[in-house]
GROMACS .gro file of C-alpha atoms in nm:
model
  127
    1MET     CA    1   2.549   0.528   1.148
    2LYS     CA    2   2.565   0.635   0.785
    3ALA     CA    3   2.332   0.907   0.658
    4LYS     CA    4   2.199   0.698   0.368
    5ASN     CA    5   2.113   0.410   0.603
    6THR     CA    6   1.934   0.647   0.838
    7ALA     CA    7   1.748   0.809   0.548
    8TYR     CA    8   1.641   0.465   0.426
    9LEU     CA    9   1.521   0.375   0.775
   10PHE     CA   10   1.305   0.685   0.794
   11ILE     CA   11   1.145   0.643   0.452
   12ARG     CA   12   1.083   0.274   0.527
   13ILE     CA   13   0.922   0.358   0.861
   14LEU     CA   14   0.710   0.639   0.714
   15VAL     CA   15   0.578   0.429   0.426
   16GLY     CA   16   0.519   0.142   0.669
   17ILE     CA   17   0.317   0.366   0.902
   18ASN     CA   18   0.116   0.491   0.606
   19PHE     CA   19   0.013   0.143   0.494
   20PHE     CA   20  -0.032   0.013   0.848
   21THR     CA   21  -0.268   0.294   0.946
   22HIS     CA   22  -0.463   0.265   0.620
   23GLY     CA   23  -0.547  -0.089   0.727
   24LEU     CA   24  -0.586  -0.008   1.095
   25VAL     CA   25  -0.852   0.262   1.051
   26ARG     CA   26  -1.047   0.056   0.799
   27LEU     CA   27  -1.072  -0.264   1.004
   28PRO     CA   28  -1.328  -0.139   1.260
   29LYS     CA   29  -1.550  -0.018   0.975
   30ILE     CA   30  -1.465  -0.285   0.720
   31ASN     CA   31  -1.827  -0.340   0.614
   32ALA     CA   32  -1.883   0.031   0.552
   33PHE     CA   33  -1.554   0.045   0.360
   34SER     CA   34  -1.654  -0.259   0.155
   35ASN     CA   35  -1.998  -0.116   0.079
   36TRP     CA   36  -1.838   0.213  -0.027
   37MET     CA   37  -1.602   0.030  -0.265
   38ILE     CA   38  -1.881  -0.180  -0.411
   39THR     CA   39  -2.091   0.131  -0.475
   40THR     CA   40  -1.792   0.325  -0.610
   41TYR     CA   41  -1.700   0.053  -0.862
   42GLU     CA   42  -2.055  -0.021  -0.981
   43SER     CA   43  -1.996   0.188  -1.293
   44THR     CA   44  -1.696  -0.024  -1.398
   45PHE     CA   45  -1.681  -0.365  -1.563
   46LEU     CA   46  -1.536  -0.520  -1.245
   47PRO     CA   47  -1.760  -0.796  -1.107
   48LYS     CA   48  -1.926  -0.700  -0.780
   49VAL     CA   49  -1.805  -1.018  -0.610
   50MET     CA   50  -1.444  -0.938  -0.702
   51VAL     CA   51  -1.473  -0.585  -0.560
   52GLN     CA   52  -1.635  -0.724  -0.247
   53ILE     CA   53  -1.360  -0.981  -0.189
   54PHE     CA   54  -1.088  -0.724  -0.256
   55SER     CA   55  -1.247  -0.464  -0.028
   56GLN     CA   56  -1.279  -0.718   0.254
   57THR     CA   57  -0.913  -0.822   0.229
   58VAL     CA   58  -0.725  -0.503   0.139
   59PRO     CA   59  -0.732  -0.357   0.493
   60TYR     CA   60  -0.566  -0.672   0.630
   61ILE     CA   61  -0.310  -0.666   0.349
   62GLU     CA   62  -0.232  -0.299   0.417
   63LEU     CA   63  -0.202  -0.364   0.790
   64LEU     CA   64   0.033  -0.662   0.748
   65LEU     CA   65   0.250  -0.509   0.477
   66GLY     CA   66   0.273  -0.182   0.667
   67ALA     CA   67   0.376  -0.357   0.988
   68ALA     CA   68   0.636  -0.567   0.806
   69LEU     CA   69   0.780  -0.262   0.633
   70PHE     CA   70   0.782  -0.055   0.952
   71LEU     CA   71   0.966  -0.331   1.139
   72GLY     CA   72   1.203  -0.417   0.856
   73ILE     CA   73   1.084  -0.771   0.802
   74TYR     CA   74   1.167  -0.903   0.455
   75THR     CA   75   1.177  -0.546   0.327
   76TYR     CA   76   1.249  -0.634  -0.036
   77LYS     CA   77   0.966  -0.889  -0.063
   78THR     CA   78   0.732  -0.667   0.137
   79THR     CA   79   0.797  -0.372  -0.091
   80ILE     CA   80   0.742  -0.587  -0.400
   81ALA     CA   81   0.406  -0.690  -0.252
   82ILE     CA   82   0.325  -0.323  -0.190
   83GLY     CA   83   0.410  -0.255  -0.555
   84VAL     CA   84   0.166  -0.527  -0.664
   85LEU     CA   85  -0.104  -0.383  -0.438
   86LEU     CA   86  -0.041  -0.034  -0.575
   87THR     CA   87  -0.070  -0.169  -0.930
   88VAL     CA   88  -0.416  -0.307  -0.854
   89LEU     CA   89  -0.523   0.014  -0.677
   90LEU     CA   90  -0.391   0.229  -0.961
   91PHE     CA   91  -0.580   0.021  -1.217
   92GLY     CA   92  -0.902   0.070  -1.021
   93ALA     CA   93  -0.847   0.444  -0.987
   94CYS     CA   94  -0.784   0.471  -1.362
   95LEU     CA   95  -1.108   0.283  -1.436
   96LEU     CA   96  -1.293   0.544  -1.231
   97GLU     CA   97  -1.097   0.830  -1.387
   98LYS     CA   98  -1.001   0.943  -1.036
   99TRP     CA   99  -0.681   1.114  -1.143
  100ASP     CA  100  -0.621   1.268  -0.800
  101TRP     CA  101  -0.616   0.914  -0.656
  102VAL     CA  102  -0.379   0.811  -0.934
  103ALA     CA  103  -0.145   1.097  -0.844
  104PHE     CA  104  -0.125   0.987  -0.480
  105GLN     CA  105  -0.070   0.625  -0.581
  106MET     CA  106   0.212   0.734  -0.811
  107ILE     CA  107   0.377   0.906  -0.514
  108TYR     CA  108   0.349   0.579  -0.319
  109ALA     CA  109   0.491   0.398  -0.624
  110LEU     CA  110   0.792   0.632  -0.622
  111CYS     CA  111   0.846   0.550  -0.256
  112ALA     CA  112   0.829   0.178  -0.338
  113TYR     CA  113   1.078   0.234  -0.620
  114LEU     CA  114   1.312   0.411  -0.381
  115LEU     CA  115   1.284   0.135  -0.122
  116ILE     CA  116   1.348  -0.137  -0.379
  117SER     CA  117   1.626   0.037  -0.569
  118ARG     CA  118   1.816   0.131  -0.252
  119ILE     CA  119   1.763  -0.199  -0.067
  120GLU     CA  120   2.136  -0.216   0.006
  121ASP     CA  121   2.085   0.082   0.239
  122ASN     CA  122   1.843  -0.122   0.453
  123THR     CA  123   2.089  -0.202   0.730
  124TYR     CA  124   1.855  -0.131   1.025
  125LYS     CA  125   1.611  -0.419   1.000
  126ILE     CA  126   1.488  -0.728   1.178
  127ILE     CA  127   1.519  -0.976   0.890
   0.00000   0.00000   0.00000
């Protein structure tokens, strides 16, 4: 077992747990989460229907991407999808001028960068 492969495994699992639990805790209260997002983004130019659709789907996306990353299923493609999701979330946070949210999303983006750029270290995986 090489140290870099073990390190990759841990960061992959940790980021996977993060995304998985984001989705997991939001699913039982998805309507409250959706209503919060709709209210939060009222001051932006984003159409209400678009925010509603996004807020109803993002917990499922987080859950699925987190599980896939945690398990090591199509890690490269999964991490690219996480990067796309983070891009959308970052855009929304910038529209609201929620710079603390932006800072956290940039940390997640750095983790995605690490996972993508070191994909050759992903030896402990399912697929």
